Amino acid sequence: MNQTTEHTESMEPAAWRSRLYSAAKRFGLTVAAIVGASMLFDVVSVVLLGIASPAAHWGARALQSISLQAFLWNPLPLAAAAWGFLRPRRYPRKPPLGNRVLVVGWAAVVLVAFALSVLAGYLLVLGTDRSFSGDRFTPEARAFCERKLHLVPGADWRPAGLRVQSWQDSMAQAKFVTDETDLARLFDTNAVDLSGIVPGGTATNIRPIGRGGPRWWTPPDAPLQAGKLAFRDPEEAARANCEVAVHALPDGSRALYVFWFTD
């Protein structure tokens, strides 16, 4: 009787586990959950955009931003993969070959798709990055400054440089030299409110940007005036932001830095 029992136990399949399989499976399941949540956020944001309310539109933009960031840079898939590798699940028997191929194939597709999306985004950003130095300021660049930054045409703002990027959101860095001390003579006060730009104020985005930035973008730490410019048009104010800083130059003129971006 004992020999029969021992023989039966020895014929049962041994427990099976694989670090790579567990890592791939947990990685793939986590990505699938994130994709589902991202799609749900997108649906809700579309519904909110259909509601005529500034709060609803703000909520829609917030959900869209969360959806994109969670999809692209969420650390949970990597954490799940690490968990699966370090603590692999123990299966009563080895999963069928089809299941293993499906799990590993899904994880590989996700990794390849992510790599291709990052590459495509990088190339897209490069393709939409336009820079204009002061001596190569085009009519197009000047029109952009007048239209988006609301600088007064013909006022004393001498271009030193402009950099514009457009992808999901848009961003612009601009620098001008001026002898004007009154910002109200440089900006169209019918379109913008300058009350947020005060002596010794702060503009968090106006700071040196290192080797990757344009050579003309060199704001020092202590501005004469700085702050956030406010748009008077409610629709523009809902999507655009603008920071301004004024710095003294050795020759007595002033450098005007503007950082504009959309949500």
PDB file of C-alpha atoms in Angstrom:
ATOM      1  CA  MET A   1       0.000   0.000   0.000  1.00  0.00           C
ATOM      2  CA  ASN A   2       2.778   2.397   0.897  1.00  0.00           C
ATOM      3  CA  GLN A   3       4.603   1.593  -2.335  1.00  0.00           C
ATOM      4  CA  THR A   4       1.473   2.428  -4.348  1.00  0.00           C
ATOM      5  CA  THR A   5       1.078   5.770  -2.581  1.00  0.00           C
ATOM      6  CA  GLU A   6       4.704   6.675  -3.134  1.00  0.00           C
ATOM      7  CA  HIS A   7       4.432   5.689  -6.787  1.00  0.00           C
ATOM      8  CA  THR A   8       1.298   7.847  -7.253  1.00  0.00           C
ATOM      9  CA  GLU A   9       2.919  10.902  -5.625  1.00  0.00           C
ATOM     10  CA  SER A  10       6.002  10.559  -7.781  1.00  0.00           C
ATOM     11  CA  MET A  11       3.831  10.646 -10.930  1.00  0.00           C
ATOM     12  CA  GLU A  12       2.253  14.035 -10.079  1.00  0.00           C
ATOM     13  CA  PRO A  13       3.747  16.982 -11.998  1.00  0.00           C
ATOM     14  CA  ALA A  14       6.253  19.012 -10.036  1.00  0.00           C
ATOM     15  CA  ALA A  15       5.484  22.612  -9.074  1.00  0.00           C
ATOM     16  CA  TRP A  16       6.791  25.121 -11.625  1.00  0.00           C
ATOM     17  CA  ARG A  17       7.939  28.694 -11.427  1.00  0.00           C
ATOM     18  CA  SER A  18       9.894  31.030 -13.659  1.00  0.00           C
ATOM     19  CA  ARG A  19      11.239  34.449 -12.774  1.00  0.00           C
ATOM     20  CA  LEU A  20      11.026  35.708 -16.365  1.00  0.00           C
ATOM     21  CA  TYR A  21       7.493  34.411 -16.864  1.00  0.00           C
ATOM     22  CA  SER A  22       6.255  35.964 -13.617  1.00  0.00           C
ATOM     23  CA  ALA A  23       7.967  39.255 -14.403  1.00  0.00           C
ATOM     24  CA  ALA A  24       6.493  39.351 -17.918  1.00  0.00           C
ATOM     25  CA  LYS A  25       3.009  38.421 -16.721  1.00  0.00           C
ATOM     26  CA  ARG A  26       2.845  40.976 -13.908  1.00  0.00           C
ATOM     27  CA  PHE A  27       4.333  43.624 -16.176  1.00  0.00           C
ATOM     28  CA  GLY A  28       1.764  42.912 -18.903  1.00  0.00           C
ATOM     29  CA  LEU A  29      -1.219  42.834 -16.536  1.00  0.00           C
ATOM     30  CA  THR A  30      -0.172  46.126 -14.955  1.00  0.00           C
ATOM     31  CA  VAL A  31       0.198  47.794 -18.346  1.00  0.00           C
ATOM     32  CA  ALA A  32      -3.224  46.497 -19.381  1.00  0.00           C
ATOM     33  CA  ALA A  33      -4.749  47.977 -16.220  1.00  0.00           C
ATOM     34  CA  ILE A  34      -3.066  51.341 -16.843  1.00  0.00           C
ATOM     35  CA  VAL A  35      -4.268  51.393 -20.452  1.00  0.00           C
ATOM     36  CA  GLY A  36      -7.814  50.686 -19.273  1.00  0.00           C
ATOM     37  CA  ALA A  37      -7.660  53.456 -16.664  1.00  0.00           C
ATOM     38  CA  SER A  38      -6.192  55.864 -19.231  1.00  0.00           C
ATOM     39  CA  MET A  39      -9.038  55.137 -21.658  1.00  0.00           C
ATOM     40  CA  LEU A  40     -11.571  55.691 -18.881  1.00  0.00           C
ATOM     41  CA  PHE A  41      -9.974  59.054 -18.016  1.00  0.00           C
ATOM     42  CA  ASP A  42     -10.122  60.066 -21.690  1.00  0.00           C
ATOM     43  CA  VAL A  43     -13.815  59.203 -21.893  1.00  0.00           C
ATOM     44  CA  VAL A  44     -14.585  61.187 -18.747  1.00  0.00           C
ATOM     45  CA  SER A  45     -12.547  64.164 -20.022  1.00  0.00           C
ATOM     46  CA  VAL A  46     -14.539  64.188 -23.278  1.00  0.00           C
ATOM     47  CA  VAL A  47     -17.760  64.265 -21.258  1.00  0.00           C
ATOM     48  CA  LEU A  48     -16.444  67.130 -19.111  1.00  0.00           C
ATOM     49  CA  LEU A  49     -15.426  69.125 -22.193  1.00  0.00           C
ATOM     50  CA  GLY A  50     -19.041  68.990 -23.302  1.00  0.00           C
ATOM     51  CA  ILE A  51     -20.124  70.803 -20.145  1.00  0.00           C
ATOM     52  CA  ALA A  52     -20.149  74.606 -20.403  1.00  0.00           C
ATOM     53  CA  SER A  53     -18.263  75.221 -17.170  1.00  0.00           C
ATOM     54  CA  PRO A  54     -14.694  76.441 -16.532  1.00  0.00           C
ATOM     55  CA  ALA A  55     -14.384  73.959 -13.652  1.00  0.00           C
ATOM     56  CA  ALA A  56     -15.430  71.081 -15.924  1.00  0.00           C
ATOM     57  CA  HIS A  57     -12.932  72.153 -18.594  1.00  0.00           C
ATOM     58  CA  TRP A  58     -10.183  72.412 -15.978  1.00  0.00           C
ATOM     59  CA  GLY A  59     -11.060  68.925 -14.754  1.00  0.00           C
ATOM     60  CA  ALA A  60     -10.960  67.612 -18.329  1.00  0.00           C
ATOM     61  CA  ARG A  61      -7.481  69.053 -18.922  1.00  0.00           C
ATOM     62  CA  ALA A  62      -6.296  67.655 -15.587  1.00  0.00           C
ATOM     63  CA  LEU A  63      -7.590  64.180 -16.471  1.00  0.00           C
ATOM     64  CA  GLN A  64      -5.967  64.357 -19.909  1.00  0.00           C
ATOM     65  CA  SER A  65      -2.645  65.325 -18.351  1.00  0.00           C
ATOM     66  CA  ILE A  66      -2.888  62.570 -15.729  1.00  0.00           C
ATOM     67  CA  SER A  67      -3.850  60.064 -18.420  1.00  0.00           C
ATOM     68  CA  LEU A  68      -0.845  60.900 -20.584  1.00  0.00           C
ATOM     69  CA  GLN A  69       1.688  61.001 -17.749  1.00  0.00           C
ATOM     70  CA  ALA A  70       0.339  57.810 -16.179  1.00  0.00           C
ATOM     71  CA  PHE A  71       0.516  56.016 -19.509  1.00  0.00           C
ATOM     72  CA  LEU A  72       4.024  57.160 -20.435  1.00  0.00           C
ATOM     73  CA  TRP A  73       5.915  57.426 -17.164  1.00  0.00           C
ATOM     74  CA  ASN A  74       4.067  55.223 -14.672  1.00  0.00           C
ATOM     75  CA  PRO A  75       6.616  53.254 -12.586  1.00  0.00           C
ATOM     76  CA  LEU A  76       4.112  50.544 -11.629  1.00  0.00           C
ATOM     77  CA  PRO A  77       4.823  48.218 -14.607  1.00  0.00           C
ATOM     78  CA  LEU A  78       8.539  48.152 -13.790  1.00  0.00           C
ATOM     79  CA  ALA A  79       7.771  47.650 -10.104  1.00  0.00           C
ATOM     80  CA  ALA A  80       5.426  44.792 -10.978  1.00  0.00           C
ATOM     81  CA  ALA A  81       8.070  43.214 -13.213  1.00  0.00           C
ATOM     82  CA  ALA A  82      10.672  43.489 -10.450  1.00  0.00           C
ATOM     83  CA  TRP A  83       8.234  41.927  -7.994  1.00  0.00           C
ATOM     84  CA  GLY A  84       7.575  39.047 -10.376  1.00  0.00           C
ATOM     85  CA  PHE A  85      11.279  38.461 -10.908  1.00  0.00           C
ATOM     86  CA  LEU A  86      12.191  38.581  -7.226  1.00  0.00           C
ATOM     87  CA  ARG A  87       9.110  36.764  -5.952  1.00  0.00           C
ATOM     88  CA  PRO A  88       7.917  34.550  -8.793  1.00  0.00           C
ATOM     89  CA  ARG A  89       4.609  32.768  -8.398  1.00  0.00           C
ATOM     90  CA  ARG A  90       4.706  29.021  -7.820  1.00  0.00           C
ATOM     91  CA  TYR A  91       2.336  27.175 -10.201  1.00  0.00           C
ATOM     92  CA  PRO A  92       1.039  23.647  -9.513  1.00  0.00           C
ATOM     93  CA  ARG A  93       2.102  22.731 -13.043  1.00  0.00           C
ATOM     94  CA  LYS A  94       3.848  24.352 -15.978  1.00  0.00           C
ATOM     95  CA  PRO A  95       1.452  26.582 -17.986  1.00  0.00           C
ATOM     96  CA  PRO A  96       0.743  25.492 -21.575  1.00  0.00           C
ATOM     97  CA  LEU A  97       3.117  26.736 -24.240  1.00  0.00           C
ATOM     98  CA  GLY A  98       0.431  28.964 -25.755  1.00  0.00           C
ATOM     99  CA  ASN A  99      -0.074  30.793 -22.453  1.00  0.00           C
ATOM    100  CA  ARG A 100       3.641  31.355 -22.026  1.00  0.00           C
ATOM    101  CA  VAL A 101       4.017  32.647 -25.589  1.00  0.00           C
ATOM    102  CA  LEU A 102       1.025  34.989 -25.112  1.00  0.00           C
ATOM    103  CA  VAL A 103       2.386  36.451 -21.862  1.00  0.00           C
ATOM    104  CA  VAL A 104       5.931  36.972 -23.113  1.00  0.00           C
ATOM    105  CA  GLY A 105       4.678  38.231 -26.491  1.00  0.00           C
ATOM    106  CA  TRP A 106       2.402  40.816 -24.864  1.00  0.00           C
ATOM    107  CA  ALA A 107       5.252  42.093 -22.689  1.00  0.00           C
ATOM    108  CA  ALA A 108       7.535  42.321 -25.735  1.00  0.00           C
ATOM    109  CA  VAL A 109       4.890  44.192 -27.752  1.00  0.00           C
ATOM    110  CA  VAL A 110       4.446  46.695 -24.908  1.00  0.00           C
ATOM    111  CA  LEU A 111       8.184  47.315 -24.621  1.00  0.00           C
ATOM    112  CA  VAL A 112       8.627  47.750 -28.387  1.00  0.00           C
ATOM    113  CA  ALA A 113       5.577  50.036 -28.612  1.00  0.00           C
ATOM    114  CA  PHE A 114       6.876  52.164 -25.731  1.00  0.00           C
ATOM    115  CA  ALA A 115      10.322  52.462 -27.309  1.00  0.00           C
ATOM    116  CA  LEU A 116       8.802  53.442 -30.670  1.00  0.00           C
ATOM    117  CA  SER A 117       6.469  56.000 -29.062  1.00  0.00           C
ATOM    118  CA  VAL A 118       9.347  57.607 -27.165  1.00  0.00           C
ATOM    119  CA  LEU A 119      11.408  57.742 -30.351  1.00  0.00           C
ATOM    120  CA  ALA A 120       8.492  59.191 -32.327  1.00  0.00           C
ATOM    121  CA  GLY A 121       7.845  61.788 -29.629  1.00  0.00           C
ATOM    122  CA  TYR A 122      11.516  62.762 -29.562  1.00  0.00           C
ATOM    123  CA  LEU A 123      11.593  63.158 -33.341  1.00  0.00           C
ATOM    124  CA  LEU A 124       8.333  65.109 -33.247  1.00  0.00           C
ATOM    125  CA  VAL A 125       9.705  67.507 -30.644  1.00  0.00           C
ATOM    126  CA  LEU A 126      12.854  67.982 -32.717  1.00  0.00           C
ATOM    127  CA  GLY A 127      10.723  68.660 -35.771  1.00  0.00           C
ATOM    128  CA  THR A 128       8.666  71.337 -33.999  1.00  0.00           C
ATOM    129  CA  ASP A 129      11.573  73.037 -32.207  1.00  0.00           C
ATOM    130  CA  ARG A 130      12.239  76.357 -33.933  1.00  0.00           C
ATOM    131  CA  SER A 131      14.872  78.804 -32.761  1.00  0.00           C
ATOM    132  CA  PHE A 132      15.524  82.356 -33.898  1.00  0.00           C
ATOM    133  CA  SER A 133      18.558  84.327 -32.759  1.00  0.00           C
ATOM    134  CA  GLY A 134      18.386  88.096 -32.569  1.00  0.00           C
ATOM    135  CA  ASP A 135      20.056  88.690 -35.922  1.00  0.00           C
ATOM    136  CA  ARG A 136      17.810  86.098 -37.632  1.00  0.00           C
ATOM    137  CA  PHE A 137      14.462  87.179 -36.287  1.00  0.00           C
ATOM    138  CA  THR A 138      11.950  86.561 -39.040  1.00  0.00           C
ATOM    139  CA  PRO A 139       8.609  88.286 -39.648  1.00  0.00           C
ATOM    140  CA  GLU A 140       7.017  85.013 -38.532  1.00  0.00           C
ATOM    141  CA  ALA A 141       8.866  85.163 -35.203  1.00  0.00           C
ATOM    142  CA  ARG A 142       7.932  88.810 -34.674  1.00  0.00           C
ATOM    143  CA  ALA A 143       4.285  88.039 -35.452  1.00  0.00           C
ATOM    144  CA  PHE A 144       4.360  85.226 -32.888  1.00  0.00           C
ATOM    145  CA  CYS A 145       5.626  87.615 -30.203  1.00  0.00           C
ATOM    146  CA  GLU A 146       2.918  90.137 -31.010  1.00  0.00           C
ATOM    147  CA  ARG A 147       0.129  87.537 -31.179  1.00  0.00           C
ATOM    148  CA  LYS A 148       0.992  85.163 -28.327  1.00  0.00           C
ATOM    149  CA  LEU A 149       3.100  87.325 -25.991  1.00  0.00           C
ATOM    150  CA  HIS A 150       1.009  90.428 -26.667  1.00  0.00           C
ATOM    151  CA  LEU A 151       3.982  92.705 -27.250  1.00  0.00           C
ATOM    152  CA  VAL A 152       3.045  96.047 -28.792  1.00  0.00           C
ATOM    153  CA  PRO A 153       4.091  96.355 -32.452  1.00  0.00           C
ATOM    154  CA  GLY A 154       6.660  99.111 -32.908  1.00  0.00           C
ATOM    155  CA  ALA A 155       7.474  99.371 -29.186  1.00  0.00           C
ATOM    156  CA  ASP A 156      11.067  99.284 -27.939  1.00  0.00           C
ATOM    157  CA  TRP A 157      11.629  95.532 -27.709  1.00  0.00           C
ATOM    158  CA  ARG A 158      14.679  94.480 -29.666  1.00  0.00           C
ATOM    159  CA  PRO A 159      14.774  90.712 -30.269  1.00  0.00           C
ATOM    160  CA  ALA A 160      17.659  88.772 -28.757  1.00  0.00           C
ATOM    161  CA  GLY A 161      16.216  85.299 -29.321  1.00  0.00           C
ATOM    162  CA  LEU A 162      13.119  83.159 -29.552  1.00  0.00           C
ATOM    163  CA  ARG A 163      12.628  79.421 -29.149  1.00  0.00           C
ATOM    164  CA  VAL A 164       9.259  77.785 -29.867  1.00  0.00           C
ATOM    165  CA  GLN A 165       8.295  74.149 -29.296  1.00  0.00           C
ATOM    166  CA  SER A 166       4.954  72.644 -30.235  1.00  0.00           C
ATOM    167  CA  TRP A 167       3.879  69.105 -29.405  1.00  0.00           C
ATOM    168  CA  GLN A 168       0.970  68.146 -27.170  1.00  0.00           C
ATOM    169  CA  ASP A 169       1.549  71.432 -25.368  1.00  0.00           C
ATOM    170  CA  SER A 170       3.327  74.502 -26.707  1.00  0.00           C
ATOM    171  CA  MET A 171       6.172  76.420 -25.131  1.00  0.00           C
ATOM    172  CA  ALA A 172       8.151  79.540 -26.025  1.00  0.00           C
ATOM    173  CA  GLN A 173      11.184  81.246 -24.552  1.00  0.00           C
ATOM    174  CA  ALA A 174      11.928  84.771 -25.665  1.00  0.00           C
ATOM    175  CA  LYS A 175      14.488  87.418 -24.786  1.00  0.00           C
ATOM    176  CA  PHE A 176      14.437  91.076 -25.755  1.00  0.00           C
ATOM    177  CA  VAL A 177      16.574  94.116 -25.015  1.00  0.00           C
ATOM    178  CA  THR A 178      14.897  97.414 -24.235  1.00  0.00           C
ATOM    179  CA  ASP A 179      15.571 100.868 -22.848  1.00  0.00           C
ATOM    180  CA  GLU A 180      11.956 101.124 -21.717  1.00  0.00           C
ATOM    181  CA  THR A 181      11.320 101.044 -17.962  1.00  0.00           C
ATOM    182  CA  ASP A 182       7.534 100.853 -18.143  1.00  0.00           C
ATOM    183  CA  LEU A 183       6.251  97.411 -19.092  1.00  0.00           C
ATOM    184  CA  ALA A 184       2.864  98.922 -19.944  1.00  0.00           C
ATOM    185  CA  ARG A 185       4.538 100.463 -22.993  1.00  0.00           C
ATOM    186  CA  LEU A 186       5.814  97.077 -24.144  1.00  0.00           C
ATOM    187  CA  PHE A 187       2.760  94.857 -23.583  1.00  0.00           C
ATOM    188  CA  ASP A 188      -0.778  95.346 -24.824  1.00  0.00           C
ATOM    189  CA  THR A 189      -2.561  96.086 -21.541  1.00  0.00           C
ATOM    190  CA  ASN A 190      -5.923  95.572 -23.222  1.00  0.00           C
ATOM    191  CA  ALA A 191      -4.983  91.899 -23.575  1.00  0.00           C
ATOM    192  CA  VAL A 192      -2.896  91.295 -20.452  1.00  0.00           C
ATOM    193  CA  ASP A 193      -2.769  92.321 -16.806  1.00  0.00           C
ATOM    194  CA  LEU A 194       0.730  93.263 -15.580  1.00  0.00           C
ATOM    195  CA  SER A 195      -0.157  93.614 -11.882  1.00  0.00           C
ATOM    196  CA  GLY A 196       1.460  90.250 -11.079  1.00  0.00           C
ATOM    197  CA  ILE A 197       4.872  91.432 -12.263  1.00  0.00           C
ATOM    198  CA  VAL A 198       6.414  93.192  -9.281  1.00  0.00           C
ATOM    199  CA  PRO A 199       9.873  94.379  -8.149  1.00  0.00           C
ATOM    200  CA  GLY A 200      11.892  91.470  -6.809  1.00  0.00           C
ATOM    201  CA  GLY A 201       9.194  88.974  -7.782  1.00  0.00           C
ATOM    202  CA  THR A 202       9.768  85.409  -8.927  1.00  0.00           C
ATOM    203  CA  ALA A 203       9.266  83.614 -12.233  1.00  0.00           C
ATOM    204  CA  THR A 204       9.959  79.947 -11.598  1.00  0.00           C
ATOM    205  CA  ASN A 205      10.495  78.989 -15.253  1.00  0.00           C
ATOM    206  CA  ILE A 206      12.902  81.815 -16.038  1.00  0.00           C
ATOM    207  CA  ARG A 207      16.239  80.369 -15.023  1.00  0.00           C
ATOM    208  CA  PRO A 208      19.369  79.166 -16.843  1.00  0.00           C
ATOM    209  CA  ILE A 209      18.646  75.938 -18.721  1.00  0.00           C
ATOM    210  CA  GLY A 210      22.149  74.506 -19.154  1.00  0.00           C
ATOM    211  CA  ARG A 211      23.973  73.250 -22.204  1.00  0.00           C
ATOM    212  CA  GLY A 212      20.880  72.101 -24.066  1.00  0.00           C
ATOM    213  CA  GLY A 213      19.354  75.563 -24.248  1.00  0.00           C
ATOM    214  CA  PRO A 214      19.998  78.532 -26.530  1.00  0.00           C
ATOM    215  CA  ARG A 215      23.089  80.589 -25.783  1.00  0.00           C
ATOM    216  CA  TRP A 216      21.143  83.833 -25.453  1.00  0.00           C
ATOM    217  CA  TRP A 217      18.965  82.482 -22.585  1.00  0.00           C
ATOM    218  CA  THR A 218      21.097  83.523 -19.586  1.00  0.00           C
ATOM    219  CA  PRO A 219      18.881  85.132 -16.916  1.00  0.00           C
ATOM    220  CA  PRO A 220      20.642  85.942 -13.623  1.00  0.00           C
ATOM    221  CA  ASP A 221      19.164  85.126 -10.224  1.00  0.00           C
ATOM    222  CA  ALA A 222      18.018  88.588  -9.106  1.00  0.00           C
ATOM    223  CA  PRO A 223      15.497  90.247 -11.449  1.00  0.00           C
ATOM    224  CA  LEU A 224      14.451  93.863 -11.184  1.00  0.00           C
ATOM    225  CA  GLN A 225      10.865  92.766 -11.793  1.00  0.00           C
ATOM    226  CA  ALA A 226       9.320  89.337 -12.217  1.00  0.00           C
ATOM    227  CA  GLY A 227       6.057  87.497 -11.974  1.00  0.00           C
ATOM    228  CA  LYS A 228       3.191  85.994 -13.884  1.00  0.00           C
ATOM    229  CA  LEU A 229       1.440  87.874 -16.638  1.00  0.00           C
ATOM    230  CA  ALA A 230      -2.361  87.396 -16.597  1.00  0.00           C
ATOM    231  CA  PHE A 231      -4.472  87.208 -19.749  1.00  0.00           C
ATOM    232  CA  ARG A 232      -7.689  89.196 -19.839  1.00  0.00           C
ATOM    233  CA  ASP A 233      -9.362  86.848 -22.328  1.00  0.00           C
ATOM    234  CA  PRO A 234     -10.938  84.035 -20.190  1.00  0.00           C
ATOM    235  CA  GLU A 235     -10.464  81.435 -22.922  1.00  0.00           C
ATOM    236  CA  GLU A 236      -6.803  82.305 -23.349  1.00  0.00           C
ATOM    237  CA  ALA A 237      -6.289  82.417 -19.588  1.00  0.00           C
ATOM    238  CA  ALA A 238      -7.720  78.905 -19.339  1.00  0.00           C
ATOM    239  CA  ARG A 239      -5.016  77.372 -21.536  1.00  0.00           C
ATOM    240  CA  ALA A 240      -2.012  79.718 -21.639  1.00  0.00           C
ATOM    241  CA  ASN A 241       0.505  80.847 -19.016  1.00  0.00           C
ATOM    242  CA  CYS A 242       3.175  83.489 -19.218  1.00  0.00           C
ATOM    243  CA  GLU A 243       6.021  84.515 -16.909  1.00  0.00           C
ATOM    244  CA  VAL A 244       8.083  87.677 -17.286  1.00  0.00           C
ATOM    245  CA  ALA A 245      11.360  88.804 -15.748  1.00  0.00           C
ATOM    246  CA  VAL A 246      13.328  92.019 -16.253  1.00  0.00           C
ATOM    247  CA  HIS A 247      17.077  92.148 -15.633  1.00  0.00           C
ATOM    248  CA  ALA A 248      19.533  95.079 -15.695  1.00  0.00           C
ATOM    249  CA  LEU A 249      22.335  94.968 -18.267  1.00  0.00           C
ATOM    250  CA  PRO A 250      25.803  96.533 -17.838  1.00  0.00           C
ATOM    251  CA  ASP A 251      25.157  99.184 -20.487  1.00  0.00           C
ATOM    252  CA  GLY A 252      22.094 100.509 -18.635  1.00  0.00           C
ATOM    253  CA  SER A 253      19.511  98.799 -20.832  1.00  0.00           C
ATOM    254  CA  ARG A 254      17.289  95.938 -19.704  1.00  0.00           C
ATOM    255  CA  ALA A 255      16.830  92.335 -20.719  1.00  0.00           C
ATOM    256  CA  LEU A 256      13.223  91.197 -20.903  1.00  0.00           C
ATOM    257  CA  TYR A 257      12.730  87.441 -20.555  1.00  0.00           C
ATOM    258  CA  VAL A 258       9.372  85.832 -21.345  1.00  0.00           C
ATOM    259  CA  PHE A 259       8.417  82.176 -20.800  1.00  0.00           C
ATOM    260  CA  TRP A 260       5.061  81.235 -22.378  1.00  0.00           C
ATOM    261  CA  PHE A 261       3.415  77.812 -22.328  1.00  0.00           C
ATOM    262  CA  THR A 262       0.037  76.147 -22.728  1.00  0.00           C
ATOM    263  CA  ASP A 263      -1.545  73.464 -20.527  1.00  0.00           C
TER     264      ASP A 263
END
